[in-house]
mmCIF file of C-alpha atoms in Angstrom:
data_model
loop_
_atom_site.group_PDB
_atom_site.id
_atom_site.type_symbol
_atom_site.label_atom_id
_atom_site.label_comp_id
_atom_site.label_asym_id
_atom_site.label_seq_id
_atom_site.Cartn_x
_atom_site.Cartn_y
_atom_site.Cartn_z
ATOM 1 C CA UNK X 3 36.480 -45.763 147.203
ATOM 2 C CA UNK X 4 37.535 -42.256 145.443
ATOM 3 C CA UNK X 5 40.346 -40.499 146.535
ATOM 4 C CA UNK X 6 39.671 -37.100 146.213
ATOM 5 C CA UNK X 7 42.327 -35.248 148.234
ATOM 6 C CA UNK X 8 45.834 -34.378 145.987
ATOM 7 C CA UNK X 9 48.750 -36.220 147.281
ATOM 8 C CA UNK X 10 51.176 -33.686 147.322
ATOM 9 C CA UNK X 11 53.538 -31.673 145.041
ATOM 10 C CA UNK X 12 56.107 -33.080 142.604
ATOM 11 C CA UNK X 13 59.343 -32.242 145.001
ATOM 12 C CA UNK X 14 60.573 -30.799 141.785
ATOM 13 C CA UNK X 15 60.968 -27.268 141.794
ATOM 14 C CA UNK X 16 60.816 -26.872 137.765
ATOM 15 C CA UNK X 17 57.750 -29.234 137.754
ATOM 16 C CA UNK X 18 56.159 -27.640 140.626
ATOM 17 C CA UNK X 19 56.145 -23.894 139.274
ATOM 18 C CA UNK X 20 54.941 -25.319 135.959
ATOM 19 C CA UNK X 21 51.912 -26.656 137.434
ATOM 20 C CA UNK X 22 51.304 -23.803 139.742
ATOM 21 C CA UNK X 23 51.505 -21.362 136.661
ATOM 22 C CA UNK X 24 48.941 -23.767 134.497
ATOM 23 C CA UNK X 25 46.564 -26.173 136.330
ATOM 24 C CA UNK X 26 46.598 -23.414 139.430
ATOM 25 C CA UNK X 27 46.689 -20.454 137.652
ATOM 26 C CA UNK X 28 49.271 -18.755 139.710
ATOM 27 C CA UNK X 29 48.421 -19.978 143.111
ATOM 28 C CA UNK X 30 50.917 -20.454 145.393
ATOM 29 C CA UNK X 31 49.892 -24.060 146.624
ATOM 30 C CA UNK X 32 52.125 -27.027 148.201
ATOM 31 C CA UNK X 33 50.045 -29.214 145.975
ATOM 32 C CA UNK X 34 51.196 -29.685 142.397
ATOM 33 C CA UNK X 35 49.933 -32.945 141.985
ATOM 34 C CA UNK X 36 46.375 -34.097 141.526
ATOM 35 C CA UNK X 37 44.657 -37.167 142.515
ATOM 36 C CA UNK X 38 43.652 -39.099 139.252
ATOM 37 C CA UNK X 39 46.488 -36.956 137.532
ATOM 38 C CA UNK X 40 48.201 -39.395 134.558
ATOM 39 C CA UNK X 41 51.778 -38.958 133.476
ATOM 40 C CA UNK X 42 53.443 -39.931 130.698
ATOM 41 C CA UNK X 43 57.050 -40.047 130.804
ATOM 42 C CA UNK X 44 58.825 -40.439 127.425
ATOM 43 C CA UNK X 45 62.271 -39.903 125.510
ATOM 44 C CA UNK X 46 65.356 -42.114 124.906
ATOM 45 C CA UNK X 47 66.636 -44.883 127.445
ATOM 46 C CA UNK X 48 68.687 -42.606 130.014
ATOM 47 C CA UNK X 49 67.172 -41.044 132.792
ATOM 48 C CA UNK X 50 62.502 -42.182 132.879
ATOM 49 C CA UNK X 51 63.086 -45.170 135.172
ATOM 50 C CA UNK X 52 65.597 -42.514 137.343
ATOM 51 C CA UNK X 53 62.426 -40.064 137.385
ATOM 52 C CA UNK X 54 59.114 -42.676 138.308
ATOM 53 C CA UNK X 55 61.723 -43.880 141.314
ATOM 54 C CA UNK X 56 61.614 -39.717 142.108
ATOM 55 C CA UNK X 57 57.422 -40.235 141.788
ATOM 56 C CA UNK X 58 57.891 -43.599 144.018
ATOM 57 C CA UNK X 59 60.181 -42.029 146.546
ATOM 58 C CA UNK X 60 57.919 -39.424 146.599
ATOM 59 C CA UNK X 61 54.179 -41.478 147.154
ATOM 60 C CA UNK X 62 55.799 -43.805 150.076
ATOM 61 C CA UNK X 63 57.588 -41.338 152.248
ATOM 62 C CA UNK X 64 56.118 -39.598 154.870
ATOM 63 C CA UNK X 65 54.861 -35.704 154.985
ATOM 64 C CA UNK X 66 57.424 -35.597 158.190
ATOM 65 C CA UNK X 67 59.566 -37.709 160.194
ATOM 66 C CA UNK X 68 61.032 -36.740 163.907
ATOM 67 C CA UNK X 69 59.509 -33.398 163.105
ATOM 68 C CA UNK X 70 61.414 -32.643 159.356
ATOM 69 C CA UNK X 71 59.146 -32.086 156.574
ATOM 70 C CA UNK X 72 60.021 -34.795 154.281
ATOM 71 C CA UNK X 73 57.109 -33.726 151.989
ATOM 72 C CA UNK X 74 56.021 -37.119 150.879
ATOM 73 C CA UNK X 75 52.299 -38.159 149.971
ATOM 74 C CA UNK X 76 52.284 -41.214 152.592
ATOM 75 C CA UNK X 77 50.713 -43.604 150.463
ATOM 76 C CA UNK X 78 51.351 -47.009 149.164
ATOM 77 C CA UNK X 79 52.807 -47.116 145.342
ATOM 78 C CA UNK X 80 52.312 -50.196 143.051
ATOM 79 C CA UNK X 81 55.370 -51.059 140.542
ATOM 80 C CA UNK X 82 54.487 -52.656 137.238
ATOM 81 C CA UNK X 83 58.078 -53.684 136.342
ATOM 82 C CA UNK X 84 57.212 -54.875 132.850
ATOM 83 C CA UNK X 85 60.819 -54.254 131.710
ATOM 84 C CA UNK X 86 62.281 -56.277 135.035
ATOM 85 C CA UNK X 87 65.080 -53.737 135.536
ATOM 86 C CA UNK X 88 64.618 -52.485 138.925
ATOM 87 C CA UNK X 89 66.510 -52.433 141.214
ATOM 88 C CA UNK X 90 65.488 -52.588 144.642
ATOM 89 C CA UNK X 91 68.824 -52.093 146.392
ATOM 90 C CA UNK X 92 69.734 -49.162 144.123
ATOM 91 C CA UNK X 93 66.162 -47.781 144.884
ATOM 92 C CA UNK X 94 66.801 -48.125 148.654
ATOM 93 C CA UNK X 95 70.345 -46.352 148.828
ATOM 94 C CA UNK X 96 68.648 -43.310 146.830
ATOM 95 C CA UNK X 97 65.547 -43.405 149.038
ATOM 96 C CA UNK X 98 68.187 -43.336 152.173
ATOM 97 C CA UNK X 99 70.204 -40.671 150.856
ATOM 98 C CA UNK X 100 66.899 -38.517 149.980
ATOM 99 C CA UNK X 101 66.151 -38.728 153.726
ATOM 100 C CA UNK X 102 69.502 -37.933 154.906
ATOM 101 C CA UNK X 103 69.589 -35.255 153.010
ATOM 102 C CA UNK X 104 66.767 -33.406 155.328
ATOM 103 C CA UNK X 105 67.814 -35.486 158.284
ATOM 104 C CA UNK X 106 71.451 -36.155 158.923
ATOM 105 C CA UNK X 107 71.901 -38.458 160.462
ATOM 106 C CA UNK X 108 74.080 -41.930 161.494
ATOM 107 C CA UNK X 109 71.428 -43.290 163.793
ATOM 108 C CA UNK X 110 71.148 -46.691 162.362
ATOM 109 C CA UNK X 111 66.750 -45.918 162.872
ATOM 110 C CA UNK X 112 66.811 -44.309 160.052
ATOM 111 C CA UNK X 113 67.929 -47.469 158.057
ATOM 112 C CA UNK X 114 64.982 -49.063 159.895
ATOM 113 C CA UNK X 115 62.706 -46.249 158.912
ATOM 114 C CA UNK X 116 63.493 -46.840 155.433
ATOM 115 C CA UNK X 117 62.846 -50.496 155.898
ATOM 116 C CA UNK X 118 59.524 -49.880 156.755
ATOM 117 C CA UNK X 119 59.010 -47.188 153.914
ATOM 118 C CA UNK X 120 60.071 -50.384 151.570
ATOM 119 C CA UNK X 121 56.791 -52.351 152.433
ATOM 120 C CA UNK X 122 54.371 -49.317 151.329
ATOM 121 C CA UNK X 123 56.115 -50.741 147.908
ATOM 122 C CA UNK X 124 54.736 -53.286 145.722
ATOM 123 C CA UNK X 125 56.370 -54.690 142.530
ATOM 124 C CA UNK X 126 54.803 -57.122 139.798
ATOM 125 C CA UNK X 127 56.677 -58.189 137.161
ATOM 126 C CA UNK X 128 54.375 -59.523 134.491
ATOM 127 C CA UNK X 129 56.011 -61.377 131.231
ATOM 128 C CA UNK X 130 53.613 -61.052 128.452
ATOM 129 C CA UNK X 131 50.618 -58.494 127.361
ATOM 130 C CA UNK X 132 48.193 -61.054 129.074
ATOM 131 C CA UNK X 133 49.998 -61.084 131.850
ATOM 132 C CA UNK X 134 50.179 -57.249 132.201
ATOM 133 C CA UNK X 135 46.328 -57.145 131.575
ATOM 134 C CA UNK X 136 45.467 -59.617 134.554
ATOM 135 C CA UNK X 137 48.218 -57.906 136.728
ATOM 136 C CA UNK X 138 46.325 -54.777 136.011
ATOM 137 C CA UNK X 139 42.800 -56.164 136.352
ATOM 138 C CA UNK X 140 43.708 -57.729 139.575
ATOM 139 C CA UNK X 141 44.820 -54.837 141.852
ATOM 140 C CA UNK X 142 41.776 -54.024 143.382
ATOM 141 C CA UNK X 143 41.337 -57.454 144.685
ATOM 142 C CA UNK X 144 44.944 -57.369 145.915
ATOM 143 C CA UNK X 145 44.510 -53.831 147.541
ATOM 144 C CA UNK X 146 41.271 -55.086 149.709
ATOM 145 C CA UNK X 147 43.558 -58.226 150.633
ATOM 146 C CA UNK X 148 46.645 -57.089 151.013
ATOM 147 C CA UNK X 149 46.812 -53.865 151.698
ATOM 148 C CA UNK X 150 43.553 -53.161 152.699
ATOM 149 C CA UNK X 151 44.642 -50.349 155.269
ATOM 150 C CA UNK X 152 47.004 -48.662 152.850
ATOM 151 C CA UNK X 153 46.043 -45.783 149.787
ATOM 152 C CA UNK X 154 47.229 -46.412 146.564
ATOM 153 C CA UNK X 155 48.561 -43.474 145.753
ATOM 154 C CA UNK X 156 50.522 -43.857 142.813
ATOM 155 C CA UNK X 157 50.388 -46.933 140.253
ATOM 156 C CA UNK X 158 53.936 -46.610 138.477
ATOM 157 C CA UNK X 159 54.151 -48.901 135.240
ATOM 158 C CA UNK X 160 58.026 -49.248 133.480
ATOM 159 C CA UNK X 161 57.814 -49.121 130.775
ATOM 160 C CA UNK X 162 54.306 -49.293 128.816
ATOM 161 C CA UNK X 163 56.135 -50.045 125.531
ATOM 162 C CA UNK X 164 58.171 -53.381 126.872
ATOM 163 C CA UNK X 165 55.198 -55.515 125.041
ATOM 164 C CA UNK X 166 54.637 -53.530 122.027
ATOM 165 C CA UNK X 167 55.874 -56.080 119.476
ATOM 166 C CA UNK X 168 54.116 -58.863 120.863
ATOM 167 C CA UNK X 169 51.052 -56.993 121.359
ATOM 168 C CA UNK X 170 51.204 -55.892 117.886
ATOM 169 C CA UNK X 171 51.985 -59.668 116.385
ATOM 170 C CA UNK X 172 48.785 -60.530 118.470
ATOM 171 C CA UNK X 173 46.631 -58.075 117.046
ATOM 172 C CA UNK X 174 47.632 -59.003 113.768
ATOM 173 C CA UNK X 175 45.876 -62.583 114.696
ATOM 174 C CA UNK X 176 42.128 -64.024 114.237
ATOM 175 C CA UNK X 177 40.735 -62.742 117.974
ATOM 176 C CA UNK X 178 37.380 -62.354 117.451
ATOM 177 C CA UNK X 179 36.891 -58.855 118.222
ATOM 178 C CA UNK X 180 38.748 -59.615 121.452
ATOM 179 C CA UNK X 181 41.191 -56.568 122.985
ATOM 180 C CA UNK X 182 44.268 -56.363 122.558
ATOM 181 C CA UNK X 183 46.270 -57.211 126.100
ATOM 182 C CA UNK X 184 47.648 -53.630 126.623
ATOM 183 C CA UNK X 185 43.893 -52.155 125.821
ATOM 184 C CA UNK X 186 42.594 -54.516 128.552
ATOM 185 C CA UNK X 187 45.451 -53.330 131.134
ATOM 186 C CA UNK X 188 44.938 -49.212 130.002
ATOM 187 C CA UNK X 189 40.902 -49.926 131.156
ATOM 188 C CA UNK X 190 41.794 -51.987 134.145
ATOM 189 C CA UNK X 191 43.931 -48.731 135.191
ATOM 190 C CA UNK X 192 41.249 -46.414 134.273
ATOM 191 C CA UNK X 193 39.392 -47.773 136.222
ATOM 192 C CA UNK X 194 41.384 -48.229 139.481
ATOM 193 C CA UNK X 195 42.507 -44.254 138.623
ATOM 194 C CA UNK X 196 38.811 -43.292 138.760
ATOM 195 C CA UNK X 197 37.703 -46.236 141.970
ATOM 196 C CA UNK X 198 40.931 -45.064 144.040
ATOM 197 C CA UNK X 199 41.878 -41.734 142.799
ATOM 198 C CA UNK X 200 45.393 -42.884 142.277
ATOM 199 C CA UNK X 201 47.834 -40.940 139.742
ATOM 200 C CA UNK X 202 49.151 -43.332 137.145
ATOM 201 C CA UNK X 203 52.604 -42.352 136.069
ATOM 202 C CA UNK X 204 54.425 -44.394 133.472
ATOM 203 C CA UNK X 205 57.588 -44.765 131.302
ATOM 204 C CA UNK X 206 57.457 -44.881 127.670
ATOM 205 C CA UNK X 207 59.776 -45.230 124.591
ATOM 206 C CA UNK X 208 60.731 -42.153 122.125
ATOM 207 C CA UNK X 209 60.884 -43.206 118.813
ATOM 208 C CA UNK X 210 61.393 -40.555 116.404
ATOM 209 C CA UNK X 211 60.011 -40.084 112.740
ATOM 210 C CA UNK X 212 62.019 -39.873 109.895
ATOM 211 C CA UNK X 213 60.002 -36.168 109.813
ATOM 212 C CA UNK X 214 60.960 -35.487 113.222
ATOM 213 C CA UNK X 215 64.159 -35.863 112.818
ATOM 214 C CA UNK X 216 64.664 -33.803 109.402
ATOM 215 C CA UNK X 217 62.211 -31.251 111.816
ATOM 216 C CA UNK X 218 64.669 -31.561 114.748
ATOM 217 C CA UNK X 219 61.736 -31.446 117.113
ATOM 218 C CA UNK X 220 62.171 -32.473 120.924
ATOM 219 C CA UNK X 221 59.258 -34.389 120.926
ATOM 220 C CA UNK X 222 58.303 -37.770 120.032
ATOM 221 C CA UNK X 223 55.179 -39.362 118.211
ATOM 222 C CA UNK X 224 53.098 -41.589 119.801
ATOM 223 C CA UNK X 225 53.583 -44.701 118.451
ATOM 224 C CA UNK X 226 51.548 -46.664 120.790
ATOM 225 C CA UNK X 227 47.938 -46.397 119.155
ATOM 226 C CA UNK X 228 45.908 -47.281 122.302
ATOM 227 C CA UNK X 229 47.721 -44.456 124.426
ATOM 228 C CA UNK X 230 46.712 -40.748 124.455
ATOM 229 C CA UNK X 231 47.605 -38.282 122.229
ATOM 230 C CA UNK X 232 46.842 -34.982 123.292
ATOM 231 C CA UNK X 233 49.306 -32.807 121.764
ATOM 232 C CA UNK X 234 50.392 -31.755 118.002
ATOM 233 C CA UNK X 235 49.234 -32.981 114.813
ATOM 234 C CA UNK X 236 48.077 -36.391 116.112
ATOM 235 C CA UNK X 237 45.701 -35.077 118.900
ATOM 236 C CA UNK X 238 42.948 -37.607 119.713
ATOM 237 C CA UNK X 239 39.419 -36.525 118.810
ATOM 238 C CA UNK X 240 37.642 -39.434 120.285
ATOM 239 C CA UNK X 241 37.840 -40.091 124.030
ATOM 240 C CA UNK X 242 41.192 -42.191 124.913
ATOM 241 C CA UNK X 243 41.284 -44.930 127.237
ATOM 242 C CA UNK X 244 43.542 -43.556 129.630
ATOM 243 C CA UNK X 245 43.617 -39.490 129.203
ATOM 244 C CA UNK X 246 46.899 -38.245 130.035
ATOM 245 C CA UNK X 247 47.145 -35.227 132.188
ATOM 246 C CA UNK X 248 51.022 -34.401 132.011
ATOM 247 C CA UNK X 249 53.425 -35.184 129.348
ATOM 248 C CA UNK X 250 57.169 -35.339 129.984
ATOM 249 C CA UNK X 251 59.578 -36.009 127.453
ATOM 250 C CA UNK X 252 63.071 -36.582 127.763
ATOM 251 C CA UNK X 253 66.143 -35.181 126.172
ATOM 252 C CA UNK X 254 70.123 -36.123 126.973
ATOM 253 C CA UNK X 255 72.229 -32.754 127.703
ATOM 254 C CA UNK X 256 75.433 -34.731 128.892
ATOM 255 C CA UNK X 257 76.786 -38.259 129.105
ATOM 256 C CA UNK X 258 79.874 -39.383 130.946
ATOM 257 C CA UNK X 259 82.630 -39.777 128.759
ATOM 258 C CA UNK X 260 84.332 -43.356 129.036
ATOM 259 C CA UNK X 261 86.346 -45.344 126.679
ATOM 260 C CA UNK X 262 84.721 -47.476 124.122
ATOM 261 C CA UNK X 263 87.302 -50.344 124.681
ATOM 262 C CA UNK X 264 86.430 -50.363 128.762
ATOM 263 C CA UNK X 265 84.798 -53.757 129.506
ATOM 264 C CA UNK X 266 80.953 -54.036 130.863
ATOM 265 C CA UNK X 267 82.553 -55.968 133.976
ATOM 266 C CA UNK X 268 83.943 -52.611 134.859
ATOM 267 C CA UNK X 269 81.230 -50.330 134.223
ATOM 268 C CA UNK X 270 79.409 -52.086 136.440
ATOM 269 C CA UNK X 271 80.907 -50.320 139.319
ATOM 270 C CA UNK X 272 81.736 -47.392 137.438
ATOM 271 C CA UNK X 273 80.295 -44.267 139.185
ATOM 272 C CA UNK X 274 80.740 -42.835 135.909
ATOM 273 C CA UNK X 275 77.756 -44.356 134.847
ATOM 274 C CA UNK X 276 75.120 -42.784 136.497
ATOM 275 C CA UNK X 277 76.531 -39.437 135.976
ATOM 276 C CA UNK X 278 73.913 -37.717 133.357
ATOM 277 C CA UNK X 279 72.552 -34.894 132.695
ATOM 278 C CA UNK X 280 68.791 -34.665 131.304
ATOM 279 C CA UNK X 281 66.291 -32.149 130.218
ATOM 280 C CA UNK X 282 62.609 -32.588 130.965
ATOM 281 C CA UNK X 283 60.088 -30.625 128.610
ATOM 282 C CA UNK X 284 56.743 -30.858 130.224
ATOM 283 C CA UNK X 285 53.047 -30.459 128.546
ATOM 284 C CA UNK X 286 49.985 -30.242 130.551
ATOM 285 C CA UNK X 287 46.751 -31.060 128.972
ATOM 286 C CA UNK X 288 44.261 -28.028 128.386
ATOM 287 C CA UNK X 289 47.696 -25.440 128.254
ATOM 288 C CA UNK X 290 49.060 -26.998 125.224
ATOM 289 C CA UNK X 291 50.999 -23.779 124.247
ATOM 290 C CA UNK X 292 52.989 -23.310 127.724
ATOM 291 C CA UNK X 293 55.928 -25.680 127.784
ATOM 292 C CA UNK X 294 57.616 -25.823 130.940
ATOM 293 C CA UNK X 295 60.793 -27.404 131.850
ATOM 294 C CA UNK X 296 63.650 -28.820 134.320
ATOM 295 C CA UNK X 297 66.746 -30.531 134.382
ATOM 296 C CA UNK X 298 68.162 -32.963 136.724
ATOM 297 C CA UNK X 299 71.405 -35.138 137.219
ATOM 298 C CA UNK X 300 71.776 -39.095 138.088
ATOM 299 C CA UNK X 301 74.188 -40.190 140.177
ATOM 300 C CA UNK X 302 75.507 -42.918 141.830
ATOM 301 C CA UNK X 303 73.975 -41.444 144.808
ATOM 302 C CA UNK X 304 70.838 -39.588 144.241
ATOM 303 C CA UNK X 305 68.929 -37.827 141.555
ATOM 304 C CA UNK X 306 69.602 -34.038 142.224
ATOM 305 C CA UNK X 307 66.678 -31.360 140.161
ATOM 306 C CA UNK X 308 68.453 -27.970 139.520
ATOM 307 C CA UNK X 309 66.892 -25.218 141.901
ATOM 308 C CA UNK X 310 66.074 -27.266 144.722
ATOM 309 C CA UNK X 311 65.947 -26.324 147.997
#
């Protein structure tokens, strides 16, 4: 089964005219996103999980609802929560107030509604590199019985570096040639990206050089060696695994200020906490000298993108 129609656009207006400017030259189209498109999203711990639940919010919800353009894909999305951090309450309340935000509303259908969208979900939470590789390798056979009648149209993976000590201990050891476990996942979703058409977006870690910082650059090296480099002095020659299409990499503009004595207890319910600022430098494969960009804020209630409409 290959998916050849694109899902839909971002529903970020930075992202969106970025992609409209490079991969569509200039033409004014409402889709920004391609089918078999791979994302990498990478930079420090605040704000990548924030931006795949954007990408999720986006696959599962609907094109429209009681006539409203909601301009979702209406797909199913598959969660590979490798770091077992999300949340699925806090991803409902945003997902409700995205809606309400085109359809105000207090009609208690709408929390129904969003119910429903909740099933078009599906989380796995693997606990090793093996793990991760069988969770991979095993989606197709849980898409035909499971959710035969739904399109994958996103695979979202957070993050891709949870396992990279282990993996790397384990490569260190006597396998016989064997792959390592995050090699065997990348071809499993290589191939389900190429069988279903699905984009593959996932989170990864920045870890900065000693030269990068002296440099001050805003980017990060790669430092997983079975993921694709495309960009810079450490561009791939030989055909990666998993070829990344976009590149998005993450930069703090402001925290929330809070006292270093207040306790965790607290912060908890703080609404302080959510409160940040990022910046989002995007590369797109093929137009390695146009750099676009975009900045959004996290809230306690929703994650806002500058400019939109």
């Amino acid at each position: 089964m290959d998916t050849a129609d694109p899902p839909g656009s971002a529903v970020i207006p930075g992202l969106d005219a970025h992609m409209r400017k490079t991969v569509f030259d200039g033409l004014e189209t409402s889709h920004t996103i391609n089918s078999k498109d791979v994302v990498e999203i990478q930079g420090p711990s605040v704000g990548k999980s924030h931006l795949l639940m954007h990408f999720i919010m986006t696959c599962v919800m609907p094109v429209f609802h009681l006539g409203t353009r909601l301009h979702g894909w209406d797909k199913s999305a598959i969660l590979i929560d490798l770091d077992h951090t999300f949340d699925v309450h806090r991803f409902r309340h945003l997902l409700l107030n995205r809606i309400k935000a085109h359809i105000p509303t207090t009609d208690e259908n709408l929390d129904l509604f969003v119910d429903l969208l909740l099933r078009k979900l599906h989380i796995f939470r693997p606990e090793s590199p093996v793990q991760f590789a069988v969770t991979a390798g095993n989606i197709p056979n849980y898409h035909s019985t499971n959710m035969a009648r739904d399109e994958i149209g996103l695979v979202a993976i957070d993050s891709i570096s949870s396992f990279h000590w282990q993996d790397r201990f384990l490569a260190e050891q006597p396998r016989g040639g064997r792959p390592s476990g995050i090699e065997e996942a990348l071809n499993s979703l290589e191939r389900i990206r190429q069988s279903h058409g699905s984009v593959i977006a996932y989170t990864n870690w920045g870890l900065p050089s000693a030269r990068d910082i002296a440099q001050k650059t805003p980017f990060y090296p790669q430092h997983v060696p079975q993921l694709h480099s495309p960009f810079g002095e450490e561009a791939q020659v030989s055909r990666p695994i998993l070829p990344v299409t976009h590149h998005m990499t993450l930069r703090t503009v402001a925290m929330p200020k809070i006292p270093p004595d207040t306790p965790v207890a607290r912060l908890m319910g703080d609404r302080r906490v959510y409160d940040q600022v990022v910046e989002v430098l995007v590369r797109t494969v093929g137009f390695n000298d146009q750099v676009g960009s975009f900045m959004f804020k996290v809230t306690s209630d929703e994650v806002y993108f500058s400019g939109r409409g």
